[in-house]
Coordinates of C-alpha atoms and ligand atoms in Angstrom, one line a residue:
M28 CA -12.6 -0.7 2.8
S29 CA -13.0 1.4 5.9
L30 CA -10.9 2.7 8.8
I31 CA -12.6 0.2 11.2
E32 CA -11.9 -2.7 8.9
I33 CA -8.2 -1.8 8.5
K34 CA -7.9 -1.3 12.3
S35 CA -9.4 -4.7 12.9
R36 CA -7.1 -6.3 10.3
I37 CA -4.1 -4.7 12.0
A38 CA -5.3 -6.0 15.4
K39 CA -5.6 -9.5 13.9
A40 CA -2.1 -9.3 12.4
E41 CA -0.6 -8.1 15.7
A42 CA -2.2 -11.0 17.5
A43 CA -1.1 -13.5 14.8
A44 CA 2.4 -12.3 15.1
G45 CA 2.4 -12.4 18.9
R46 CA 2.8 -8.7 19.1
E47 CA 1.2 -6.5 21.8
P48 CA -2.2 -5.0 21.0
G49 CA -1.5 -1.4 19.8
A50 CA 2.2 -2.3 18.9
V51 CA 1.6 -1.0 15.4
T52 CA 0.8 2.6 14.6
L53 CA -1.6 3.1 11.7
I54 CA -0.5 6.1 9.5
A55 CA -3.5 7.0 7.3
V56 CA -2.0 8.3 4.1
S57 CA -4.2 11.2 3.0
K58 CA -2.2 12.5 0.1
V59 CA -4.3 13.7 -2.9
Q60 CA -7.5 12.7 -1.1
P61 CA -10.3 15.2 -1.1
D62 CA -10.8 17.1 2.2
E63 CA -14.3 15.5 2.8
R64 CA -12.7 12.0 2.9
V65 CA -10.0 13.1 5.2
A66 CA -12.5 14.9 7.5
A67 CA -14.6 11.7 7.6
V68 CA -11.7 9.7 8.8
L69 CA -10.8 12.4 11.4
E70 CA -14.5 12.2 12.6
Q71 CA -14.0 8.5 13.1
G72 CA -11.3 9.2 15.5
Q73 CA -8.1 8.6 13.5
R74 CA -5.4 11.1 14.4
C75 CA -2.2 9.9 12.7
F76 CA -1.9 10.8 9.1
G77 CA 0.8 10.7 6.4
E78 CA 1.5 13.1 3.5
N79 CA 4.2 12.8 1.0
R80 CA 4.6 16.4 0.0
V81 CA 5.4 19.3 2.3
Q82 CA 3.5 21.8 0.2
E83 CA 0.3 19.7 0.1
A84 CA 0.6 19.1 3.8
A85 CA 1.0 22.8 4.5
S86 CA -2.0 23.6 2.5
K87 CA -4.4 21.3 4.2
W88 CA -3.3 20.3 7.7
P89 CA -3.2 23.6 9.6
D90 CA -7.0 23.9 9.2
F91 CA -7.6 20.3 10.2
M92 CA -5.3 20.8 13.2
Q93 CA -7.5 23.7 14.3
R94 CA -10.6 21.6 13.9
F95 CA -9.4 18.4 15.4
E96 CA -7.2 18.0 18.5
G97 CA -4.2 15.7 18.7
V98 CA -3.3 15.3 15.0
D99 CA 0.0 13.5 14.5
L100 CA 1.3 14.3 11.0
H101 CA 4.0 12.2 9.4
L102 CA 5.9 13.2 6.3
I103 CA 6.5 10.1 4.3
G104 CA 7.7 11.5 0.9
P105 CA 11.1 12.9 -0.2
L106 CA 12.2 16.1 1.6
Q107 CA 14.1 18.9 -0.2
T108 CA 16.5 20.8 2.1
N109 CA 14.8 24.1 1.3
K110 CA 11.5 22.7 2.7
A111 CA 13.1 21.2 5.8
R112 CA 12.1 24.1 8.1
Q113 CA 8.5 24.0 7.0
A114 CA 8.4 20.2 7.4
M115 CA 9.9 20.5 10.9
E116 CA 7.4 23.1 12.0
L117 CA 4.4 21.2 10.7
C118 CA 5.2 17.5 11.1
H119 CA 5.6 15.3 14.1
A120 CA 7.6 12.7 12.2
I121 CA 9.7 12.5 9.0
H122 CA 10.2 9.1 7.4
S123 CA 12.4 10.1 4.5
I124 CA 15.9 11.0 5.9
D125 CA 18.1 9.8 3.1
R126 CA 21.3 11.9 2.8
P127 CA 24.0 13.6 4.8
K128 CA 23.1 17.1 3.5
L129 CA 19.5 16.7 4.7
A130 CA 20.6 15.3 8.1
K131 CA 22.9 18.2 8.6
A132 CA 20.2 20.7 7.7
L133 CA 17.8 19.1 10.2
A134 CA 20.4 19.1 12.9
R135 CA 21.0 22.8 12.5
L136 CA 17.2 23.5 12.5
A137 CA 16.7 21.3 15.5
Q138 CA 19.2 23.5 17.4
E139 CA 17.5 26.7 16.2
L140 CA 13.9 25.6 16.8
G141 CA 14.6 23.7 20.0
H142 CA 12.7 20.6 18.9
C143 CA 12.8 17.9 16.3
P144 CA 10.3 15.5 14.9
D145 CA 10.8 11.8 15.2
L146 CA 13.0 10.7 12.3
F147 CA 13.1 7.6 10.2
I148 CA 15.9 6.8 7.7
Q149 CA 14.7 5.7 4.4
V150 CA 16.5 2.7 3.0
N151 CA 16.3 1.9 -0.8
T152 CA 16.1 -1.8 -0.2
G153 CA 15.5 -2.6 -3.9
E154 CA 18.4 -0.3 -4.9
E155 CA 16.1 1.3 -7.5
D156 CA 17.5 4.4 -9.3
Q157 CA 14.2 6.2 -9.3
K158 CA 13.7 5.8 -5.6
A159 CA 15.0 7.8 -2.7
G160 CA 16.7 6.3 0.2
I161 CA 20.2 5.3 1.3
V162 CA 21.4 2.0 -0.2
P163 CA 21.5 -0.9 2.2
A164 CA 25.4 -1.0 2.2
G165 CA 25.5 2.6 3.3
A166 CA 22.9 2.4 6.0
D167 CA 25.1 1.6 9.0
T168 CA 27.4 4.5 8.3
F169 CA 24.6 6.9 7.7
I170 CA 22.8 5.9 10.9
A171 CA 26.0 6.5 12.8
E172 CA 26.4 9.9 11.1
C173 CA 22.8 10.9 12.1
R174 CA 23.4 9.8 15.6
A175 CA 26.6 11.9 15.8
L176 CA 24.5 14.9 14.8
D177 CA 22.2 14.1 17.8
L178 CA 19.2 13.5 15.6
P179 CA 16.3 11.6 17.1
I180 CA 16.4 8.6 14.8
K181 CA 13.5 6.3 15.7
G182 CA 13.8 3.8 13.0
L183 CA 14.0 2.9 9.3
M184 CA 11.5 3.1 6.4
C185 CA 11.3 1.4 3.1
I186 CA 9.1 1.2 0.0
P187 CA 9.8 -2.1 -1.7
P188 CA 9.8 -2.3 -5.5
A189 CA 6.3 -2.2 -6.9
G190 CA 4.7 -5.5 -7.9
K191 CA 7.4 -7.7 -6.3
E192 CA 7.4 -9.9 -3.3
A193 CA 8.0 -7.5 -0.4
S194 CA 9.0 -9.9 2.3
G195 CA 12.7 -10.0 1.5
H196 CA 12.7 -6.2 1.7
F197 CA 10.9 -6.1 5.0
A198 CA 13.4 -8.7 6.3
L199 CA 16.4 -6.7 5.2
L200 CA 15.0 -3.5 6.8
A201 CA 14.4 -5.3 10.1
E202 CA 17.9 -6.8 10.0
I203 CA 19.5 -3.4 9.5
A204 CA 17.4 -1.9 12.3
A205 CA 18.2 -4.7 14.7
R206 CA 22.0 -4.6 14.2
N207 CA 21.8 -0.8 14.8
G208 CA 19.6 -1.0 17.8
L209 CA 16.7 0.8 16.2
E210 CA 13.1 -0.1 17.1
G211 CA 11.0 1.7 14.6
L212 CA 10.1 -0.1 11.3
S213 CA 8.0 2.0 8.9
M214 CA 6.9 -0.5 6.3
G215 CA 3.8 -1.9 4.8
M216 CA 1.1 -0.2 2.7
S217 CA -2.4 -1.1 1.5
S218 CA -1.4 -4.2 -0.3
D219 CA 1.0 -5.7 2.2
F220 CA 0.6 -4.2 5.7
E221 CA -0.3 -7.6 7.3
L222 CA 2.9 -9.1 5.9
A223 CA 4.9 -6.1 7.2
I224 CA 3.3 -6.5 10.7
A225 CA 4.3 -10.2 10.7
Q226 CA 7.8 -9.1 10.0
G227 CA 8.0 -6.5 12.7
A228 CA 6.5 -3.3 11.3
T229 CA 5.8 -0.6 14.0
H230 CA 4.3 1.9 11.6
V231 CA 2.2 0.9 8.6
R232 CA 1.4 3.5 5.9
V233 CA -2.1 2.8 4.5
G234 CA -3.7 5.1 2.0
S235 CA -6.1 3.7 -0.7
A236 CA -7.4 0.9 1.5
I237 CA -8.8 3.5 3.9
F238 CA -9.7 6.4 1.6
G239 CA -10.3 4.7 -1.8
Q240 CA -8.3 5.1 -4.9
R241 CA -6.4 8.4 -5.4
D242 CA -7.7 10.5 -8.2
Y243 CA -4.6 12.3 -9.5
Ligands
PLP20 C1 1.2 6.8 -1.1 C2 2.1 6.2 -0.1 C3 1.7 5.1 0.7 C4 0.3 4.6 0.7 O1 0.1 3.8 -0.4 P1 -1.3 2.9 -0.5 O2 -0.9 1.9 -1.5 O3 -2.3 3.8 -1.0 O4 -1.6 2.4 0.8 C5 2.6 4.6 1.6 N1 3.9 5.1 1.7 C6 4.3 6.1 0.9 C7 5.7 6.5 1.0 C8 3.5 6.7 0.0 O5 3.9 7.7 -0.8

């Protein structure tokens, strides 16, 4: 698959869902991919990228940001409090806000740095033990807590259980967002981004369909 194909599939899915052209932001998930592949996608004009580890992001993106203007970097993986400062300095959005301790740390840092990335709260819609995210029953309270800290919460993010029908998870995320007045929905990956767009995704996180399989 290629970037152009994925973008055209996104455009078709937007149209099919009666969404405005450009309503959906494509986050090209570049984690683990070799630099040549990332550079090739940058050359094709893509500027919004996702990484799931702060350390990896910090080791590859400062160089790319010097070479290519307008990079918009999204952290989509779990964030440890002791990496919060580095994440805030490097990333334009963080999709993995999932606990009060992290929210408080970000609020303190936002004060100190005078800016804050766009934030998404991760919801563990499948209530899986191994997955990060606030459980659905705790989401309303946590959203309110983040707002009380003046954090710029733009929306919600989820990673549905692997190999299961995702649509119930996307619907649940959309429902929690709607009742809390949040517009951003970060959902949908290589295998299901069209479904996610049909269900209201504003940000899709697509890795292997653009770059090829990850070679861990
Ligand atoms: C790796 C990753 C993706 C992209 O997955 P693909 O199946 O390669 O599209 C999306 N979201 C998160 C949180 C990821 O870690």
